[in-house]
Coordinates of C-alpha atoms in Angstrom, one line a residue:
M1 CA 79.4 132.7 82.4
R2 CA 78.5 131.6 86.2
C3 CA 76.3 134.9 85.9
N4 CA 74.6 134.2 83.1
K5 CA 76.0 137.4 81.4
P6 CA 76.8 137.8 77.7
V7 CA 79.8 137.1 76.0
V8 CA 81.2 140.7 75.1
I9 CA 84.2 139.4 73.8
S10 CA 85.4 136.5 71.8
C11 CA 88.8 135.3 70.3
K12 CA 90.3 134.5 67.2
K13 CA 93.7 133.6 67.3
Q14 CA 93.5 132.1 63.3
Q15 CA 92.7 135.7 62.6
R16 CA 95.3 137.6 65.2
E17 CA 91.5 138.8 66.1
V18 CA 89.5 140.0 69.2
A19 CA 85.8 140.7 68.9
T20 CA 84.4 143.0 71.2
V21 CA 80.2 143.4 71.6
H22 CA 78.4 146.6 73.4
N23 CA 74.8 146.8 73.6
I24 CA 74.6 150.3 73.7
V25 CA 70.6 151.6 74.5
N26 CA 69.5 148.2 72.2
K27 CA 72.0 148.9 69.1
Q28 CA 74.6 146.7 69.0
I29 CA 77.6 147.7 68.2
D30 CA 80.3 144.9 67.5
K31 CA 84.1 146.2 67.3
T32 CA 87.3 143.7 65.7
F33 CA 91.0 144.2 67.4
T34 CA 94.6 142.6 65.3
F35 CA 97.6 142.2 67.2
D36 CA 100.0 140.2 65.9
K37 CA 99.1 137.1 68.4
V38 CA 95.9 136.2 70.0
F39 CA 95.5 134.0 73.2
G40 CA 92.2 132.9 74.2
P41 CA 90.5 131.2 76.8
S42 CA 91.4 128.0 76.3
S43 CA 95.1 129.3 75.7
L44 CA 98.3 127.2 78.0
Q45 CA 100.7 129.1 79.1
I46 CA 103.3 126.6 77.1
D47 CA 101.3 128.0 74.4
L48 CA 102.0 131.6 75.5
F49 CA 105.9 130.5 76.1
Q50 CA 106.6 129.3 73.2
Q51 CA 105.1 131.4 70.7
A52 CA 105.6 134.6 72.4
V53 CA 108.4 134.4 74.5
F54 CA 111.4 131.3 73.3
P55 CA 112.2 133.7 70.3
S56 CA 113.1 135.6 72.6
V57 CA 115.8 133.2 74.6
S58 CA 118.4 133.0 70.3
E59 CA 118.0 136.8 70.9
V60 CA 120.0 137.0 74.9
F61 CA 122.6 134.2 73.6
E62 CA 123.5 137.2 70.8
H63 CA 123.6 139.6 72.9
F64 CA 120.2 141.6 73.5
S65 CA 118.6 142.9 76.1
C66 CA 115.9 141.0 76.3
D67 CA 111.8 142.3 78.1
I68 CA 108.9 140.9 78.5
F69 CA 106.5 142.9 79.1
A70 CA 102.6 142.1 79.6
Y71 CA 100.0 145.8 79.3
S72 CA 96.1 145.6 79.7
Q73 CA 93.9 146.6 82.1
I74 CA 93.6 145.6 86.2
G75 CA 92.3 141.8 86.3
I76 CA 92.8 140.4 83.5
G77 CA 95.6 138.4 84.1
K78 CA 98.4 139.7 83.7
T79 CA 100.1 137.9 86.8
Y80 CA 99.1 134.9 86.2
S81 CA 100.6 134.8 81.9
M82 CA 103.9 135.9 83.7
E83 CA 104.1 134.3 87.1
G84 CA 101.9 130.6 87.4
G85 CA 100.9 128.8 89.8
T86 CA 102.8 125.8 91.4
A87 CA 106.0 126.0 90.1
N88 CA 106.8 122.7 91.7
A89 CA 108.3 120.1 88.2
K90 CA 108.1 116.8 88.2
N91 CA 110.8 114.8 86.8
G92 CA 112.3 117.7 85.0
E93 CA 109.2 119.1 83.4
F94 CA 107.3 121.9 85.1
Q95 CA 103.3 121.8 85.1
N96 CA 101.4 123.4 82.4
D97 CA 100.9 126.5 85.1
V98 CA 104.2 127.3 86.0
G99 CA 104.1 130.8 83.6
V100 CA 106.5 132.6 81.1
I101 CA 109.7 133.9 83.5
L102 CA 110.4 130.9 85.0
R103 CA 110.3 129.0 81.7
F104 CA 111.9 131.8 80.1
V105 CA 115.3 131.5 82.8
R106 CA 114.4 128.0 83.3
Q107 CA 115.8 128.0 79.0
I108 CA 118.3 129.8 78.8
C109 CA 119.5 128.4 82.2
D110 CA 120.0 124.8 80.2
K111 CA 121.3 126.5 77.6
L112 CA 124.1 127.5 79.4
E113 CA 124.9 124.8 80.8
S114 CA 124.6 122.5 77.7
H115 CA 127.2 124.5 77.0
N116 CA 129.0 124.1 80.5
S117 CA 129.5 127.9 80.5
H118 CA 130.0 129.9 83.7
Y119 CA 127.5 132.5 84.1
S120 CA 125.5 136.1 86.1
M121 CA 122.5 136.4 85.2
K122 CA 121.0 140.2 86.4
V123 CA 116.5 140.1 85.7
S124 CA 114.7 143.2 86.8
F125 CA 110.5 142.1 88.0
L126 CA 109.5 145.5 88.1
E127 CA 106.0 147.1 88.4
P128 CA 104.9 150.4 86.6
Y129 CA 101.4 151.7 88.4
N130 CA 100.1 154.3 89.1
E131 CA 103.1 157.1 86.9
E132 CA 105.4 154.9 89.3
I133 CA 108.2 152.1 88.7
V134 CA 108.8 149.8 90.6
D135 CA 111.1 146.8 91.4
L136 CA 109.2 143.8 93.3
L137 CA 112.2 141.7 93.7
A138 CA 113.9 145.1 95.9
L139 CA 113.3 145.8 99.1
K140 CA 114.0 148.4 101.4
E141 CA 115.6 147.9 104.2
L142 CA 114.9 143.8 104.3
K143 CA 111.0 143.8 105.1
L144 CA 108.6 141.9 103.8
L145 CA 107.4 142.5 100.6
E146 CA 104.5 145.3 100.9
D147 CA 103.3 148.7 98.7
K148 CA 104.4 150.8 101.7
F149 CA 108.2 148.9 101.6
K150 CA 108.8 148.3 96.9
K151 CA 111.9 150.4 95.9
Q152 CA 110.6 152.3 93.7
I153 CA 113.1 152.9 90.2
A154 CA 114.7 156.7 88.7
V155 CA 113.4 156.3 85.2
F156 CA 115.4 158.2 82.3
E157 CA 115.5 159.0 79.2
D158 CA 118.7 160.3 76.8
G159 CA 120.5 160.8 81.0
E160 CA 117.6 163.0 82.2
I161 CA 116.0 161.0 85.0
L162 CA 111.9 161.8 84.1

């Protein structure tokens, strides 16, 4: 928009559709894709969390293993949606740009604390990229987290390593 380029994607939340417009050799080609949920550019982090992630909190307490999976092109906003911006809380409330991971963990901890439960939690933060899966929280040899120091994860399918 800053460069006066035409808008080529539009989000229709109510219809759960994303429409694209392509001009190829002066011919306009429109395509529409339907999804379970659509979050457009005006959506807030809290909207994404409440509609797409919060329902999984109760599933954790029903002994289900839950995954929050973000998939899209590079540079489309996955990291922002998952991690968000500032994690500072004011009066116990998150700022608007906090991502879904911190919100999810907070909901689980709040629920456990409300029952005066003793608990431990295992969290993985994985990045699949170029046919490798990397644990972004695991440091190899206690060095700074850089690409060359990330710990690779072995992937198993039906008991056999891939």
